[in-house]
Coordinates of C-alpha atoms in Angstrom, one line a residue:
Chain A
X9 CA 18.1 136.0 -4.9
X10 CA 15.3 135.7 -2.4
X11 CA 13.3 138.8 -2.8
X12 CA 13.2 142.5 -4.2
X13 CA 12.4 145.2 -1.6
X14 CA 12.6 149.0 -2.2
X15 CA 13.4 150.9 0.5
X16 CA 13.3 154.6 1.3
X17 CA 15.7 156.7 3.6
X18 CA 15.6 157.6 6.5
X19 CA 15.6 153.7 7.5
X20 CA 13.6 152.3 9.7
X21 CA 15.2 149.4 12.0
X22 CA 11.3 147.0 11.8
X23 CA 11.7 147.3 7.7
X24 CA 15.5 146.4 8.2
X25 CA 15.1 143.3 10.8
X26 CA 12.7 141.9 8.0
X27 CA 15.5 141.5 5.5
X28 CA 17.9 138.7 4.8
X29 CA 21.1 137.8 2.8
X30 CA 20.8 138.2 -1.1
X31 CA 17.5 139.9 -1.4
X32 CA 17.8 142.3 -3.8
X33 CA 17.4 146.1 -2.3
X34 CA 16.2 149.3 -4.1
X35 CA 16.7 151.9 -2.0
X36 CA 15.4 155.2 -2.8
X37 CA 15.9 159.0 -0.3
X38 CA 19.4 160.3 1.0
X39 CA 23.0 158.7 1.2
X40 CA 26.2 160.2 2.3
X41 CA 29.5 159.0 0.4
X42 CA 32.2 158.6 2.7
X43 CA 35.6 156.9 2.1
X44 CA 39.0 156.5 3.4
X45 CA 39.9 160.1 4.8
X46 CA 36.2 161.4 5.9
X47 CA 36.2 158.5 7.8
X48 CA 39.6 159.5 9.5
X49 CA 38.2 162.4 10.0
X50 CA 34.7 161.6 11.4
X51 CA 36.1 159.4 13.7
X52 CA 38.6 161.8 15.2
X53 CA 35.9 164.0 15.8
X54 CA 34.5 161.8 18.1
X55 CA 37.1 161.4 19.8
X56 CA 37.6 165.2 21.0
X57 CA 33.4 164.2 21.4
X58 CA 32.5 167.0 18.5
X59 CA 29.5 166.7 16.2
X60 CA 29.7 165.5 13.1
X61 CA 28.8 166.9 10.0
X62 CA 25.3 165.1 9.5
X63 CA 23.4 163.3 11.5
X64 CA 24.0 160.0 11.4
X65 CA 20.5 158.3 13.0
X66 CA 18.6 156.2 10.2
X67 CA 21.3 157.0 7.3
X68 CA 23.0 155.2 5.3
X69 CA 26.8 156.1 4.7
X70 CA 28.0 154.8 0.6
X71 CA 31.6 154.3 0.3
X72 CA 32.4 155.8 -2.7
X73 CA 35.2 158.1 -4.5
X74 CA 32.8 159.3 -7.9
X75 CA 34.8 160.6 -10.7
X76 CA 34.2 164.2 -12.0
X77 CA 31.3 164.8 -13.2
X78 CA 30.9 165.6 -16.9
X79 CA 28.9 168.9 -17.5
X80 CA 25.0 168.7 -16.8
X81 CA 25.6 165.1 -14.7
X82 CA 25.5 165.1 -11.1
X83 CA 28.0 162.7 -10.5
X84 CA 30.7 161.0 -12.7
X85 CA 31.4 157.1 -12.4
X86 CA 30.0 156.3 -8.8
X87 CA 30.6 152.5 -7.6
X88 CA 31.6 151.1 -4.4
X89 CA 34.9 151.2 -2.9
X90 CA 36.7 147.9 -1.1
X91 CA 34.6 148.0 2.7
X92 CA 37.6 146.3 5.2
X93 CA 39.6 149.6 4.9
X94 CA 36.8 151.4 7.2
X95 CA 36.4 148.3 8.9
X96 CA 38.0 149.9 12.0
X97 CA 35.4 153.0 12.2
X98 CA 32.2 151.7 11.4
X99 CA 31.4 150.2 14.4
X100 CA 31.8 153.5 16.4
X101 CA 29.2 155.2 14.2
X102 CA 26.5 152.2 14.0
X103 CA 26.3 152.5 17.3
X104 CA 26.0 156.3 17.6
X105 CA 22.9 155.3 14.8
X106 CA 24.1 154.8 11.4
X107 CA 21.8 151.9 9.9
X108 CA 23.3 150.9 6.9
X109 CA 27.0 151.0 4.8
X110 CA 27.2 150.4 1.1
X111 CA 30.3 148.9 -0.1
X112 CA 31.6 145.9 -1.2
X113 CA 33.6 143.3 0.1
X114 CA 33.8 141.1 3.6
X115 CA 33.9 142.8 6.8
X116 CA 35.5 142.3 10.2
X117 CA 34.5 140.0 12.9
X118 CA 33.9 143.8 14.7
X119 CA 32.0 145.0 12.0
X120 CA 29.2 142.0 12.2
X121 CA 29.1 142.3 15.8
X122 CA 28.1 146.1 15.7
X123 CA 25.7 145.1 12.6
X124 CA 23.9 142.9 15.1
X125 CA 24.0 145.1 18.1
X126 CA 22.3 147.4 16.6
X127 CA 20.2 145.9 14.3
X128 CA 21.5 147.2 10.8
X129 CA 22.6 145.9 7.6
X130 CA 25.5 146.2 5.6
X131 CA 24.6 146.7 1.5
X132 CA 26.9 145.5 -1.3
X133 CA 26.8 146.7 -5.0
X134 CA 28.4 146.0 -7.7
X135 CA 32.0 147.2 -7.7
X136 CA 32.9 148.6 -11.2
X137 CA 29.9 148.8 -11.8
X138 CA 30.2 152.9 -11.4
X139 CA 28.3 153.9 -14.4
X140 CA 25.5 152.1 -14.2
X141 CA 25.1 152.9 -10.2
X142 CA 25.2 156.7 -11.4
X143 CA 22.7 156.8 -13.5
X144 CA 20.6 156.2 -9.8
X145 CA 22.1 159.4 -8.5
X146 CA 20.0 162.5 -9.3
X147 CA 21.6 165.1 -7.1
X148 CA 25.0 165.5 -5.6
X149 CA 26.0 168.1 -3.4
X150 CA 29.5 168.6 -0.9
X151 CA 28.5 169.4 2.6
X152 CA 32.4 168.8 4.0
X153 CA 35.9 168.4 3.2
X154 CA 35.7 169.6 -0.3
X155 CA 39.5 169.9 -0.5
X156 CA 39.6 165.9 -0.6
X157 CA 38.5 166.1 -4.0
X158 CA 36.7 162.6 -5.3
X159 CA 37.0 161.4 -1.5
X160 CA 34.5 164.7 0.3
X161 CA 31.8 164.4 2.0
X162 CA 28.9 164.4 -0.1
X163 CA 25.0 164.1 0.3
X164 CA 23.5 162.7 -2.7
X165 CA 20.1 161.7 -3.6
X166 CA 19.1 157.9 -5.2
X167 CA 16.4 156.7 -7.3
X168 CA 16.2 153.0 -6.6
X169 CA 20.2 152.0 -6.1
X170 CA 20.3 148.8 -6.7
X171 CA 22.0 146.6 -3.9
X172 CA 22.3 143.1 -2.1
X173 CA 22.2 142.6 1.7
X174 CA 25.8 141.5 3.0
X175 CA 25.0 141.4 6.2
X176 CA 21.6 141.2 7.5
X177 CA 20.5 141.7 11.4
X178 CA 20.8 138.9 12.7
X179 CA 25.0 138.6 11.4
X180 CA 24.3 136.0 8.3
X181 CA 27.1 136.9 6.0
X182 CA 26.5 136.6 1.9
X183 CA 30.0 136.0 1.5
X184 CA 30.6 132.9 3.9
X185 CA 27.0 131.5 2.4
X186 CA 27.7 131.9 -0.6
X187 CA 31.2 130.7 -1.1
X188 CA 30.4 127.7 0.8
X189 CA 27.3 127.0 -2.0
X190 CA 29.6 126.6 -4.9
X191 CA 32.6 125.4 -3.8
X192 CA 33.8 122.9 -5.1
X193 CA 36.6 120.8 -2.5
X194 CA 39.8 119.2 -4.0
X195 CA 41.6 116.2 -2.2
X196 CA 45.0 118.4 -2.8
X197 CA 45.2 121.7 -4.1
Chain B
X1 CA 65.8 157.8 -38.2
X2 CA 62.2 157.9 -37.7
X3 CA 61.6 161.1 -35.8
X4 CA 58.4 161.2 -33.3
X5 CA 57.6 164.4 -31.5
X6 CA 56.9 164.3 -28.2
X7 CA 53.3 166.1 -29.3
X8 CA 52.4 163.2 -30.6
X9 CA 53.2 161.3 -27.8
X10 CA 51.7 163.7 -25.8
X11 CA 48.1 163.4 -28.0
X12 CA 48.9 159.6 -27.7
X13 CA 48.7 158.9 -23.9
X14 CA 45.6 161.5 -23.6
X15 CA 43.8 159.5 -25.9
X16 CA 45.0 156.4 -24.8
X17 CA 44.1 157.1 -21.3
X18 CA 40.8 158.1 -21.7
X19 CA 40.1 155.0 -24.2
X20 CA 41.0 153.0 -22.0
X21 CA 39.1 154.4 -19.3
X22 CA 35.3 154.5 -21.7
X23 CA 35.9 151.3 -23.9
X24 CA 36.6 147.8 -22.5
X25 CA 38.4 145.2 -24.2
X26 CA 36.1 143.3 -26.7
X27 CA 37.6 140.3 -25.2
X28 CA 37.0 141.0 -22.0
X29 CA 32.9 141.2 -23.3
X30 CA 33.1 138.0 -25.1
X31 CA 34.7 135.9 -22.1
X32 CA 32.0 137.9 -19.6
X33 CA 29.1 136.9 -21.9
X34 CA 30.0 133.3 -22.1
X35 CA 30.7 133.1 -18.6
X36 CA 27.4 134.7 -17.9
X37 CA 25.8 131.1 -19.5
X38 CA 28.0 129.6 -16.9
X39 CA 26.9 130.6 -13.8
X40 CA 24.7 129.2 -12.1
X41 CA 24.4 131.2 -9.0
X42 CA 21.4 134.3 -9.5
X43 CA 23.1 136.8 -7.6
X44 CA 26.4 135.6 -9.5
X45 CA 24.3 135.7 -13.0
X46 CA 23.0 139.2 -12.1
X47 CA 26.5 140.7 -11.2
X48 CA 28.0 139.3 -14.5
X49 CA 24.6 140.8 -16.3
X50 CA 25.2 144.3 -14.1
X51 CA 28.6 144.4 -15.3
X52 CA 27.8 144.0 -19.2
X53 CA 25.7 146.4 -19.3
X54 CA 27.6 148.9 -17.3
X55 CA 30.3 148.4 -19.9
X56 CA 28.4 148.9 -22.4
X57 CA 26.7 152.2 -21.3
X58 CA 30.4 153.5 -20.4
X59 CA 31.0 153.3 -23.5
X60 CA 27.3 154.9 -24.9
X61 CA 27.2 157.4 -23.0
X62 CA 31.2 158.1 -23.1
X63 CA 32.1 157.8 -19.2
X64 CA 34.3 155.9 -16.9
X65 CA 33.0 152.0 -16.6
X66 CA 34.4 152.3 -12.9
X67 CA 34.5 155.6 -10.6
X68 CA 38.3 153.8 -9.8
X69 CA 40.1 155.3 -13.4
X70 CA 43.5 153.8 -11.5
X71 CA 46.9 154.8 -11.2
X72 CA 48.3 155.1 -15.6
X73 CA 50.7 151.9 -16.2
X74 CA 52.6 153.4 -18.7
X75 CA 54.2 150.5 -21.4
X76 CA 56.6 151.4 -24.0
X77 CA 58.4 149.8 -26.5
X78 CA 60.6 152.3 -28.3
X79 CA 62.5 151.2 -31.6
X80 CA 66.2 151.6 -31.5
X81 CA 66.4 153.8 -34.8
X82 CA 63.1 156.3 -33.5
X83 CA 64.9 159.7 -32.2
X84 CA 62.5 161.6 -30.1
X85 CA 62.5 165.4 -31.1
X86 CA 60.8 168.5 -29.0
X87 CA 61.3 167.6 -25.5
X88 CA 61.3 164.9 -22.4
X89 CA 59.8 161.3 -23.4
X90 CA 59.0 160.7 -19.9
X91 CA 57.5 164.5 -19.2
X92 CA 55.5 163.9 -22.6
X93 CA 54.0 160.7 -20.8
X94 CA 52.8 162.0 -17.8
X95 CA 51.7 165.1 -20.0
X96 CA 49.8 163.0 -21.7
X97 CA 48.3 161.4 -18.7
X98 CA 47.4 164.3 -16.8
X99 CA 45.1 166.2 -20.3
X100 CA 43.5 162.6 -20.6
X101 CA 42.7 162.4 -17.2
X102 CA 41.6 166.5 -17.1
X103 CA 39.8 166.0 -20.4
X104 CA 38.2 162.6 -19.7
X105 CA 36.8 163.5 -16.4
X106 CA 38.5 160.9 -14.9
X107 CA 39.4 160.6 -10.8
X108 CA 42.6 161.7 -9.7
X109 CA 44.0 159.1 -7.3
X110 CA 47.7 159.9 -6.7
X111 CA 48.7 161.0 -3.6
X112 CA 52.3 162.8 -3.5
X113 CA 53.6 160.1 -0.2
X114 CA 52.1 157.3 0.9
X115 CA 52.2 157.7 4.5
X116 CA 52.9 161.0 5.8
X117 CA 50.2 163.9 4.6
X118 CA 48.7 161.7 1.6
X119 CA 47.9 165.0 -0.3
X120 CA 46.8 164.3 -3.9
X121 CA 48.6 165.5 -6.5
X122 CA 45.6 166.5 -8.7
X123 CA 46.0 165.5 -12.0
X124 CA 46.7 161.8 -11.3
X125 CA 51.0 162.1 -12.3
X126 CA 52.7 160.7 -11.8
X127 CA 52.4 157.5 -14.6
X128 CA 54.6 154.4 -13.7
X129 CA 56.4 154.0 -16.7
X130 CA 58.2 151.0 -18.2
X131 CA 60.6 151.8 -21.4
X132 CA 62.2 149.0 -23.1
X133 CA 64.4 149.4 -26.3
X134 CA 63.6 147.3 -28.9
X135 CA 64.7 146.5 -32.7
X136 CA 63.1 148.8 -35.3
X137 CA 61.5 152.2 -35.6
X138 CA 57.9 152.4 -34.0
X139 CA 57.0 153.1 -30.8
X140 CA 54.4 151.2 -29.1
X141 CA 52.7 153.0 -26.4
X142 CA 50.4 151.1 -24.1
X143 CA 48.2 152.6 -20.9
X144 CA 47.0 150.1 -18.8
X145 CA 45.0 152.0 -15.7
X146 CA 45.1 149.9 -12.4
X147 CA 42.4 150.3 -9.9
X148 CA 43.9 149.8 -6.3
X149 CA 41.2 147.5 -4.9
X150 CA 42.3 144.7 -6.9
X151 CA 46.7 146.3 -7.0
X152 CA 46.0 146.0 -2.7
X153 CA 44.9 141.9 -3.3
X154 CA 48.7 141.6 -5.3
X155 CA 51.4 139.8 -3.6
X156 CA 55.5 137.8 -3.9
X157 CA 56.9 135.5 -2.7
X158 CA 60.4 134.9 -2.7
X159 CA 59.5 130.9 -2.9
X160 CA 62.4 128.1 -3.2
X161 CA 62.9 125.8 -5.7
X162 CA 61.9 122.6 -3.5
X163 CA 58.6 124.5 -3.2
X164 CA 57.8 122.8 -6.2
X165 CA 55.2 123.4 -8.8
X166 CA 52.6 122.4 -6.0
X167 CA 54.3 124.9 -4.0
X168 CA 53.1 127.7 -6.7
X169 CA 49.8 126.3 -7.1
X170 CA 48.7 127.0 -3.7
X171 CA 50.1 129.9 -3.3
X172 CA 48.3 131.5 -6.1
X173 CA 44.8 129.4 -5.8
X174 CA 45.3 130.3 -1.8
X175 CA 45.8 134.1 -2.5
X176 CA 42.9 134.0 -4.9
X177 CA 41.3 132.9 -1.8
X178 CA 42.6 135.3 0.7
X179 CA 41.4 138.1 -1.7
X180 CA 37.8 136.8 -1.8
X181 CA 35.3 139.5 -2.8
X182 CA 37.6 142.5 -2.2
X183 CA 39.7 142.5 -5.6
X184 CA 35.9 142.9 -7.8
X185 CA 35.8 139.1 -9.0
X186 CA 35.5 138.2 -11.5
X187 CA 39.3 138.8 -11.7
X188 CA 42.3 138.1 -14.2
X189 CA 45.1 136.8 -12.5
X190 CA 48.9 137.7 -13.5
X191 CA 51.7 135.5 -12.2
X192 CA 55.4 136.2 -12.9
X193 CA 57.4 133.0 -12.3
X194 CA 61.3 134.0 -12.5
X195 CA 63.2 136.5 -12.8
X196 CA 64.1 137.7 -9.3
X197 CA 62.4 140.2 -6.5
X198 CA 61.5 142.9 -9.1
X199 CA 61.4 141.4 -12.2
X200 CA 58.8 138.6 -11.0
X201 CA 56.3 141.6 -10.2
X202 CA 56.7 143.3 -13.7
X203 CA 56.4 139.9 -15.4
X204 CA 52.9 139.3 -13.2
X205 CA 51.6 143.0 -14.4
X206 CA 52.7 142.5 -18.2
X207 CA 50.7 138.8 -17.8
X208 CA 47.9 141.3 -17.5
X209 CA 48.0 142.5 -20.7
X210 CA 47.8 139.7 -22.7
X211 CA 44.3 139.1 -24.4
X212 CA 41.9 137.0 -22.3
X213 CA 42.0 133.4 -23.5
X214 CA 45.1 133.9 -24.9
X215 CA 47.9 130.9 -23.9
X216 CA 51.7 130.8 -23.2
X217 CA 53.4 129.9 -25.8
X218 CA 55.0 127.2 -23.8
X219 CA 52.7 124.1 -23.6
X220 CA 53.8 123.2 -19.7
X221 CA 52.9 127.1 -19.0
X222 CA 49.9 126.6 -20.9
X223 CA 48.9 123.6 -19.0
X224 CA 49.8 125.4 -15.6
X225 CA 47.4 128.0 -16.6
X226 CA 44.6 126.2 -17.0
X227 CA 45.0 124.0 -14.3
X228 CA 45.1 127.6 -12.2
X229 CA 42.0 129.0 -13.8
X230 CA 39.9 125.6 -12.7
X231 CA 40.7 125.1 -9.2
X232 CA 40.4 129.3 -8.8
X233 CA 37.1 128.7 -10.5
X234 CA 36.0 125.7 -7.8
X235 CA 37.1 128.1 -5.0
X236 CA 33.0 129.2 -5.1
X237 CA 33.9 132.3 -4.9
X238 CA 32.6 133.6 -7.6
X239 CA 31.4 137.1 -8.9
X240 CA 31.7 139.6 -7.0
X241 CA 32.8 137.3 -3.9
X242 CA 28.9 136.4 -3.2
X243 CA 29.1 133.2 -4.7
X244 CA 29.6 131.3 -7.6
X245 CA 31.2 129.3 -10.4
X246 CA 33.1 132.3 -12.3
X247 CA 35.5 133.8 -9.9
X248 CA 38.7 134.3 -12.8
X249 CA 37.9 135.1 -16.0
X250 CA 41.5 133.5 -17.0
X251 CA 45.0 133.0 -15.8
X252 CA 48.5 134.2 -17.4
X253 CA 51.2 133.6 -16.8
X254 CA 54.3 135.0 -17.6
X255 CA 58.1 133.3 -17.4
X256 CA 62.1 134.0 -17.3
X257 CA 65.0 132.5 -16.2
X258 CA 66.4 132.4 -12.8
X259 CA 69.0 132.2 -10.3
X260 CA 70.0 128.2 -8.7
X261 CA 68.7 129.2 -5.5
X262 CA 65.4 131.2 -6.2
X263 CA 61.7 130.8 -7.5
X264 CA 60.2 134.5 -7.0
X265 CA 57.0 134.1 -7.6
X266 CA 54.4 137.8 -8.4
X267 CA 50.8 137.2 -8.1
X268 CA 49.1 141.0 -9.8
X269 CA 45.5 140.4 -9.6
X270 CA 43.6 142.5 -12.0
X271 CA 39.4 143.5 -11.6
X272 CA 36.9 142.8 -14.2
X273 CA 37.7 146.0 -15.5
X274 CA 40.5 144.7 -17.4
X275 CA 41.5 147.9 -19.7
X276 CA 43.9 148.8 -21.2
X277 CA 44.6 150.3 -24.3
X278 CA 47.6 150.4 -27.0
X279 CA 48.9 152.6 -30.2
X280 CA 52.0 152.3 -32.4
X281 CA 53.3 155.6 -33.7

């Protein structure tokens, strides 16, 4: 890990360009939760040239479908879901001002190109650490598509949400570089 | 003839669903701690620490360790001396899942149809149920909630005898490589070798139920498990795929006889939240 950095939303491009893959980042502010079903709906709105339920400018989408909140808790377990399923929709959202996504797993070439083009960032949170990550979530409210249950579009506020820089504004990819560093080449496998 | 009532079965399944999602097995924790020492990548170490902290927090606060509380996979071993009274066994399992996912604040992740409407069933049913009739007068119930992140990275291939051991090794290692960070490594790799098309997949799933660190009872397959684990950890994928030494916690192989022309190989990948709980009634 290179550095520990604290960021507040909405994100500013000059803060993002100084980030490098592997940096540990703590985010405070607002995140929008969206996964498969919401992305499909947002994409349909864009195709029809209709307004989205929230403004994308400077914002972060967190790929998560939380478990139900216990009484007294703002949210249930809330770790990242696998990002590649959103790859089809992400470039269009980045081109409209979305500044970052939080998820897990490798992204497509098209997403990487859109990240570079828009000086955006892809953050990686630890998959399967939903109980731990939920502790950083202070409020949660559904702002659209309530009928989708766990998959609804939520606005959540977080304090020091921990993640790593997975794709930086230069297009460096922590998955590629991290794996290349530790791979042991065998004669034959 | 021993009688087991439907209500006993419903209560048992309800508790197993909740316990499996709140409390990770000691075998997983012990293996994770040992691997934290072995991991060389600083990011990898940080991830393994977060996972350990997450799992103890989930147990302490009694919340799911992961928001994907899975599809409820239920394995039944019903003694042939057992008489089930009061209703349908299948419906009792579904009802237990329904109650467990509601009372435990677990996520409901099942949709009615896979392609057209994908409308949520709202209670995480139906469960996937496998029933074996065995000698004896007890009923063993295992609930293994399976998340989709790792399930989606699984694969089955009808290989041929000429592909040999090398072919199998290459298929398994290459599958883990292609899955990369997606199935939430460190993973457990379940391999089903032999049987036929559907049996190999079931063997791979059952392989995931074995305790981490246990080996196949036959030496030749125990050796193959060790070989695969070493080769997989040499891939460098590491925790969450961000690079490191620890890609898999273990590899388990289950085997069965097969047709002279066939060599089915199924790979079922399990994320680090290797959850399953068992009760014997």
